[in-house]
PDB file of C-alpha atoms in Angstrom:
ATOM      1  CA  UNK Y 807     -20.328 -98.990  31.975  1.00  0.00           C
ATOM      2  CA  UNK Y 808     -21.802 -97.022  29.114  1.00  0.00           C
ATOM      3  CA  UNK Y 809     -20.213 -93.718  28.305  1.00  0.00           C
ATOM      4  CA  UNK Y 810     -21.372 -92.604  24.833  1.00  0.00           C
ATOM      5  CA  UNK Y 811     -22.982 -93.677  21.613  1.00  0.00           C
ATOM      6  CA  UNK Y 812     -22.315 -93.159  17.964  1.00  0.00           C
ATOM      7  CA  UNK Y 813     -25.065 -93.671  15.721  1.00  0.00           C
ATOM      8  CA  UNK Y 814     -26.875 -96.122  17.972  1.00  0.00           C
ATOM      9  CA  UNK Y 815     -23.574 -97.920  18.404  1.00  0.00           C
ATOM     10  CA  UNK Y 816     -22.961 -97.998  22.549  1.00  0.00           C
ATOM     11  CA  UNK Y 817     -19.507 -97.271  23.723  1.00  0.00           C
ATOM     12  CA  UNK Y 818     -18.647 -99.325  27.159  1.00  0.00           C
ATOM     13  CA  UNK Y 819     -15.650 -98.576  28.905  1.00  0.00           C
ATOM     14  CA  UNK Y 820     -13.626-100.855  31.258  1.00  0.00           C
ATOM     15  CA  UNK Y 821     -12.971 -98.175  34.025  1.00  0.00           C
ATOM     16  CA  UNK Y 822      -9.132 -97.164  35.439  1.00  0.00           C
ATOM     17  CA  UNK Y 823      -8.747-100.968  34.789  1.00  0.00           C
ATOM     18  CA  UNK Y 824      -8.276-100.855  31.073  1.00  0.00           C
ATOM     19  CA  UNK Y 825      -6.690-104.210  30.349  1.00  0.00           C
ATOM     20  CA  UNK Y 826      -9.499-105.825  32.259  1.00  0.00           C
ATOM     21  CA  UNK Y 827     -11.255-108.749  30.215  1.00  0.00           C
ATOM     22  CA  UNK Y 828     -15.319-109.036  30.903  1.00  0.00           C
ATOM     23  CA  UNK Y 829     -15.569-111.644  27.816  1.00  0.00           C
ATOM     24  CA  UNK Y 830     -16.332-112.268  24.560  1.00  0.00           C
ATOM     25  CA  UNK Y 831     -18.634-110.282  22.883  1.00  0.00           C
ATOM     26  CA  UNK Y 832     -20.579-111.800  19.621  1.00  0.00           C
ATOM     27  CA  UNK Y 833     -23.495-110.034  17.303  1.00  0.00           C
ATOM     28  CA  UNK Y 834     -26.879-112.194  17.527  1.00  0.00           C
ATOM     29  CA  UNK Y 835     -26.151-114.199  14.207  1.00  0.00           C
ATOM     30  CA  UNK Y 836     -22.673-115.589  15.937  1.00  0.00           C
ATOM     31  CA  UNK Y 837     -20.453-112.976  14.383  1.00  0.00           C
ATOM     32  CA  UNK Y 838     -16.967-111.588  17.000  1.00  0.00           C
ATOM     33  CA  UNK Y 839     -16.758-108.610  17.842  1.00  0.00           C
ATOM     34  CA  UNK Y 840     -13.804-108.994  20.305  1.00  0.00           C
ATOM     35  CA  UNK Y 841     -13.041-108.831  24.193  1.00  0.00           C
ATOM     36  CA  UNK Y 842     -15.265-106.374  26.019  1.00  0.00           C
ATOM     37  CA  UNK Y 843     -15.080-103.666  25.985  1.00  0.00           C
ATOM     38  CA  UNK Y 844     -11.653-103.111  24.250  1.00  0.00           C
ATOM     39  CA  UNK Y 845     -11.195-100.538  21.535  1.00  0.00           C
ATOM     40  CA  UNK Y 846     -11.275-103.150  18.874  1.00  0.00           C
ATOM     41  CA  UNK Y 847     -14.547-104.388  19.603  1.00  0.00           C
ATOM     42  CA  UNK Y 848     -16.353-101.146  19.415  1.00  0.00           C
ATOM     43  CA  UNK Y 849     -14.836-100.752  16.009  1.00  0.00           C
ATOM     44  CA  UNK Y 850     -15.938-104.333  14.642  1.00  0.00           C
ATOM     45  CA  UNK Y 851     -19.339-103.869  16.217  1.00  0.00           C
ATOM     46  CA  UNK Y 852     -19.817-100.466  14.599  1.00  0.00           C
ATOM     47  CA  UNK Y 853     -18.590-101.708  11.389  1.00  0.00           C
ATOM     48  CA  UNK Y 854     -21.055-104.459  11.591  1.00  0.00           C
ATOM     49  CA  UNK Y 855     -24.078-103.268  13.099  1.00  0.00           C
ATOM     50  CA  UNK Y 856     -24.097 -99.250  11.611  1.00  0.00           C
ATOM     51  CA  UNK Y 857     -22.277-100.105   8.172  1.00  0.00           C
ATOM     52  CA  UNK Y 858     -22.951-103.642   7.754  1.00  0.00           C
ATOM     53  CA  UNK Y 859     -19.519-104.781   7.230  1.00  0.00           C
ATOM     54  CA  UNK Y 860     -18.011-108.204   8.015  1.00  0.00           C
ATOM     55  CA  UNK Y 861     -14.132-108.167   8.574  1.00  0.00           C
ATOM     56  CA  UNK Y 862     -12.974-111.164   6.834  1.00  0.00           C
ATOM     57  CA  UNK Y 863     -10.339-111.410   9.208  1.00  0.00           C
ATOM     58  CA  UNK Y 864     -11.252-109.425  12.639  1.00  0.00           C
ATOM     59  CA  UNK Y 865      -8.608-110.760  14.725  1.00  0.00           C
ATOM     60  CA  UNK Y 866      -5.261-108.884  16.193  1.00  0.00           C
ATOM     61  CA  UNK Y 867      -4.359-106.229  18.377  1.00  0.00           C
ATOM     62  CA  UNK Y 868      -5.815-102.788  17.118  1.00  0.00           C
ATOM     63  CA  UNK Y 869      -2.378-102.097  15.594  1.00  0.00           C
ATOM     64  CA  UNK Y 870      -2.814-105.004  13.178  1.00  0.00           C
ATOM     65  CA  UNK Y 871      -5.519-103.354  11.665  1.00  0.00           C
ATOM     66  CA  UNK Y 872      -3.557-100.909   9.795  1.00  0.00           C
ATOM     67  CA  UNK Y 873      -1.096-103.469   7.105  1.00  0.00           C
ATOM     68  CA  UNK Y 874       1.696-101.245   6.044  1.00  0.00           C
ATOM     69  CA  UNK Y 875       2.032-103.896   3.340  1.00  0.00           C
ATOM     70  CA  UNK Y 876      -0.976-102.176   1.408  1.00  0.00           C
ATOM     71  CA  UNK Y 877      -0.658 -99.126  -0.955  1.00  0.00           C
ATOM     72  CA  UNK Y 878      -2.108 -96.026  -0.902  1.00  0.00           C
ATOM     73  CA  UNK Y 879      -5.564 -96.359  -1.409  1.00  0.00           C
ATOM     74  CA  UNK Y 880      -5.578-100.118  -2.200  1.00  0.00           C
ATOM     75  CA  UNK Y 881      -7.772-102.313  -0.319  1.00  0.00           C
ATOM     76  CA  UNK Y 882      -6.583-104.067   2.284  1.00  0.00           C
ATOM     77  CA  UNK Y 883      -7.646-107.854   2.214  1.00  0.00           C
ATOM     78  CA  UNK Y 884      -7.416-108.651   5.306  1.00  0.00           C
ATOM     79  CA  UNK Y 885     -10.277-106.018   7.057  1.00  0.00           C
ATOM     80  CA  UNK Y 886     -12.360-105.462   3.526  1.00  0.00           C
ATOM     81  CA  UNK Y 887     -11.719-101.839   3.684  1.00  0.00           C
ATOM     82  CA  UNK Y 888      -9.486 -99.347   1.851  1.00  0.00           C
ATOM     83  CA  UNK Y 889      -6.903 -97.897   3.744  1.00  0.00           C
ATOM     84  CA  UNK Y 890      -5.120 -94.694   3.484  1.00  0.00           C
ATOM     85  CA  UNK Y 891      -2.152 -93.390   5.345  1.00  0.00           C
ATOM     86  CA  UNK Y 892      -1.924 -90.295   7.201  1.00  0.00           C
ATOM     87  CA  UNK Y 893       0.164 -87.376   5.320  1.00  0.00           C
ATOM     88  CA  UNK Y 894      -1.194 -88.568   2.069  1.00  0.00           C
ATOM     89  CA  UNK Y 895      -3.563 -87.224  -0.403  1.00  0.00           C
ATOM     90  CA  UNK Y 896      -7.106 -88.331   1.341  1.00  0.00           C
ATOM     91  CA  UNK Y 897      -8.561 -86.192   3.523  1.00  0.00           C
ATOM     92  CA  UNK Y 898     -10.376 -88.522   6.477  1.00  0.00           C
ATOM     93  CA  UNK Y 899     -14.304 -88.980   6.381  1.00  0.00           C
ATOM     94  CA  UNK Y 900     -16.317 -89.639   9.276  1.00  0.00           C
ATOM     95  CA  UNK Y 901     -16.722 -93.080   9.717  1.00  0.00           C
ATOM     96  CA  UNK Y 902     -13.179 -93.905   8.728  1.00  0.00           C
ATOM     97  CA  UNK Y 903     -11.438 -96.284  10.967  1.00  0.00           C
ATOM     98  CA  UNK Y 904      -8.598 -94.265  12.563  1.00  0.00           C
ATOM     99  CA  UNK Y 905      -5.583 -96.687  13.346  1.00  0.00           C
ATOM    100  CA  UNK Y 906      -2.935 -95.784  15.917  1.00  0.00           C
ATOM    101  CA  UNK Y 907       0.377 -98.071  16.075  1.00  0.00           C
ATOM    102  CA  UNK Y 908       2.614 -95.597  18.828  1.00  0.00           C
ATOM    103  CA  UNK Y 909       2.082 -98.353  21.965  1.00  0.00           C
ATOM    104  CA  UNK Y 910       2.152-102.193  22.902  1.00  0.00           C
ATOM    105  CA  UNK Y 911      -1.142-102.699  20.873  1.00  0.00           C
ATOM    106  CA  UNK Y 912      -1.941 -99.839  19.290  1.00  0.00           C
ATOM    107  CA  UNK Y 913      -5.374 -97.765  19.532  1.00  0.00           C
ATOM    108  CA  UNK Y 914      -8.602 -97.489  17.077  1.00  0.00           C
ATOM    109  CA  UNK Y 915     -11.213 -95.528  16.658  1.00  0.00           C
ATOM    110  CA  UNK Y 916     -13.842 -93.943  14.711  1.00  0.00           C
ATOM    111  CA  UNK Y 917     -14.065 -90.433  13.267  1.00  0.00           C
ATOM    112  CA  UNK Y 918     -17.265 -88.908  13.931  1.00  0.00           C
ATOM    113  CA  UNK Y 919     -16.647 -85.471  12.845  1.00  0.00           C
ATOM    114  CA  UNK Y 920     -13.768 -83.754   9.730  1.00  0.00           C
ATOM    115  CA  UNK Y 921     -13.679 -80.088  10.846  1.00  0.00           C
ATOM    116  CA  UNK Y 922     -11.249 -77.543   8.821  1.00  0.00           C
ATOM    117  CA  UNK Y 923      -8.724 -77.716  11.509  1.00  0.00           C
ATOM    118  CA  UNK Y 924      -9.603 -81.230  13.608  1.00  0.00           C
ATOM    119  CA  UNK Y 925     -11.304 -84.377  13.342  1.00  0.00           C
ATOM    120  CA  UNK Y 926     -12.845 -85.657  16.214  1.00  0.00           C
ATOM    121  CA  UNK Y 927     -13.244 -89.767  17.021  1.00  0.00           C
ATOM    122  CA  UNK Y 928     -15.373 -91.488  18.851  1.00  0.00           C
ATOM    123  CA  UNK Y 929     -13.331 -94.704  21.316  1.00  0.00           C
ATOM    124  CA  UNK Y 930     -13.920 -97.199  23.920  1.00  0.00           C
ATOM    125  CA  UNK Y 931     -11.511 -97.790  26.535  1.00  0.00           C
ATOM    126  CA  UNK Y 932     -10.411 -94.667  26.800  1.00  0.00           C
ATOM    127  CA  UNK Y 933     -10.670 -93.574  30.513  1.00  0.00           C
ATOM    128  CA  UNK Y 934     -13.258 -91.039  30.881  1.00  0.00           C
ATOM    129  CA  UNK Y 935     -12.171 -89.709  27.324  1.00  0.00           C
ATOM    130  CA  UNK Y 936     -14.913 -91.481  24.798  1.00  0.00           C
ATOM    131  CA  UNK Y 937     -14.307 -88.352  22.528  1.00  0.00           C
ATOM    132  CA  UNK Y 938     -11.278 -86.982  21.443  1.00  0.00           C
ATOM    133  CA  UNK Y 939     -10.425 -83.948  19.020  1.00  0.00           C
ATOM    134  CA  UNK Y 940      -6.809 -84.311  17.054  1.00  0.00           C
ATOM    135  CA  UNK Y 941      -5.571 -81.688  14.730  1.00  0.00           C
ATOM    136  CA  UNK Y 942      -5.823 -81.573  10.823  1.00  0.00           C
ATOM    137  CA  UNK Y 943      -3.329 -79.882   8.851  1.00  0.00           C
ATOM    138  CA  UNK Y 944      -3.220 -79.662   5.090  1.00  0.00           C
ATOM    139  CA  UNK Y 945      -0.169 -78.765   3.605  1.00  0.00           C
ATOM    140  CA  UNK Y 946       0.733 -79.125  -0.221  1.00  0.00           C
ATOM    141  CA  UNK Y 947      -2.452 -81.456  -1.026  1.00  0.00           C
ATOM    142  CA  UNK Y 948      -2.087 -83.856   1.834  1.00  0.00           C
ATOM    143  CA  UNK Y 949      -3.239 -84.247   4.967  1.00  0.00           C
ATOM    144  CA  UNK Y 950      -1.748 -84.821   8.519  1.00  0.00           C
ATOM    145  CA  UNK Y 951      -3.378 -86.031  11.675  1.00  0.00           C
ATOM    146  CA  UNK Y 952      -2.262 -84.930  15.110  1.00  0.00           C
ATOM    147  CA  UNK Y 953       0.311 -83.757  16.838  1.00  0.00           C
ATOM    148  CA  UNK Y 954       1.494 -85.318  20.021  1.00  0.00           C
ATOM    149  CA  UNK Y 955       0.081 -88.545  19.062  1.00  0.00           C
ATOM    150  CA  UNK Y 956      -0.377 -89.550  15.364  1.00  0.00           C
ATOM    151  CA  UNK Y 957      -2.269 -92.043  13.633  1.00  0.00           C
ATOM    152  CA  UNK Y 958      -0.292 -94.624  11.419  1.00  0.00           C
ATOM    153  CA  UNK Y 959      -3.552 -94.013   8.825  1.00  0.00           C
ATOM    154  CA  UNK Y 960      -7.193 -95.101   8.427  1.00  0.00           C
ATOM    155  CA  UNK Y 961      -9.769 -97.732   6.675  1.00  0.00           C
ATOM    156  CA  UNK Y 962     -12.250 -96.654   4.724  1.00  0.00           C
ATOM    157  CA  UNK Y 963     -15.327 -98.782   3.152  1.00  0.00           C
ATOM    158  CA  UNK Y 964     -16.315 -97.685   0.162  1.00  0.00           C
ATOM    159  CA  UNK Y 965     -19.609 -97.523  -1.072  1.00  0.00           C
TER     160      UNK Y 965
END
């Protein structure tokens, strides 16, 4: 069922069933996005369709997105982006990739909005929740996401 969309980019959601598999999903030229309609597939399909990016590697949980491997700021190989960890010197952007890491799989997302004190993200699979609002502190120069639940950090592609 569709529940939102960002920037012409439809969010689906797989109802109280979240683990539920409807299939693959591909782009028209043959390109995966992932299982519908799991929270990595929205992000892969908004990456490609909105910002015209092509993970060179697009497969993994939504936890494996984040490679704690990669530096501050350095670009991470694997997804073509540039990642940045949370409660470091970058302040998020909208359209940054938000990575969580706290369960089984991990959660992603995409931030739609950087307010003084929140960011908010646009998900799929997310139970009647396709919009979420976490808090943004700054303290000392860098910058902390949430509260209860906190990202690991976020992916970035640079222009």
């Amino acid at each position: 069922e569709q529940t939102d969309s960002y920037k012409g980019c439809i969010v689906y959601n797989n109802g109280s069933e979240y683990t539920r598999n409807y299939g693959k999903n591909y782009s028209s030229d043959g390109y995966y996005y992932g299982y519908k309609w799991q929270c990595v597939e929205y992000i892969k399909r908004f990456y490609y369709d909105v910002k015209k990016h092509k993970m060179p590697d697009g497969f993994g949980h939504a936890k494996d997105f984040f490679d704690p491997k990669v530096n501050q700021g350095e670009l991470n190989k694997t997804r073509g982006l540039y990642q940045y960890r949370n409660g470091e010197k970058v302040k998020p952007q909208v359209d940054d990739l938000l990575v969580f890491t706290d369960t089984t799989y991990g959660h992603v997302a995409i931030v739609t909005e950087v307010g003084k004190d929140f960011i908010e993200v646009v998900q799929q699979n997310i139970y009647k929740n396709p919009r979420e609002k976490f808090t943004l502190a700054e303290k000392e120069g860098k910058y902390f996401i949430g509260s209860t639940r906190k990202p690991v950090g976020w992916l970035r592609k640079e222009n």
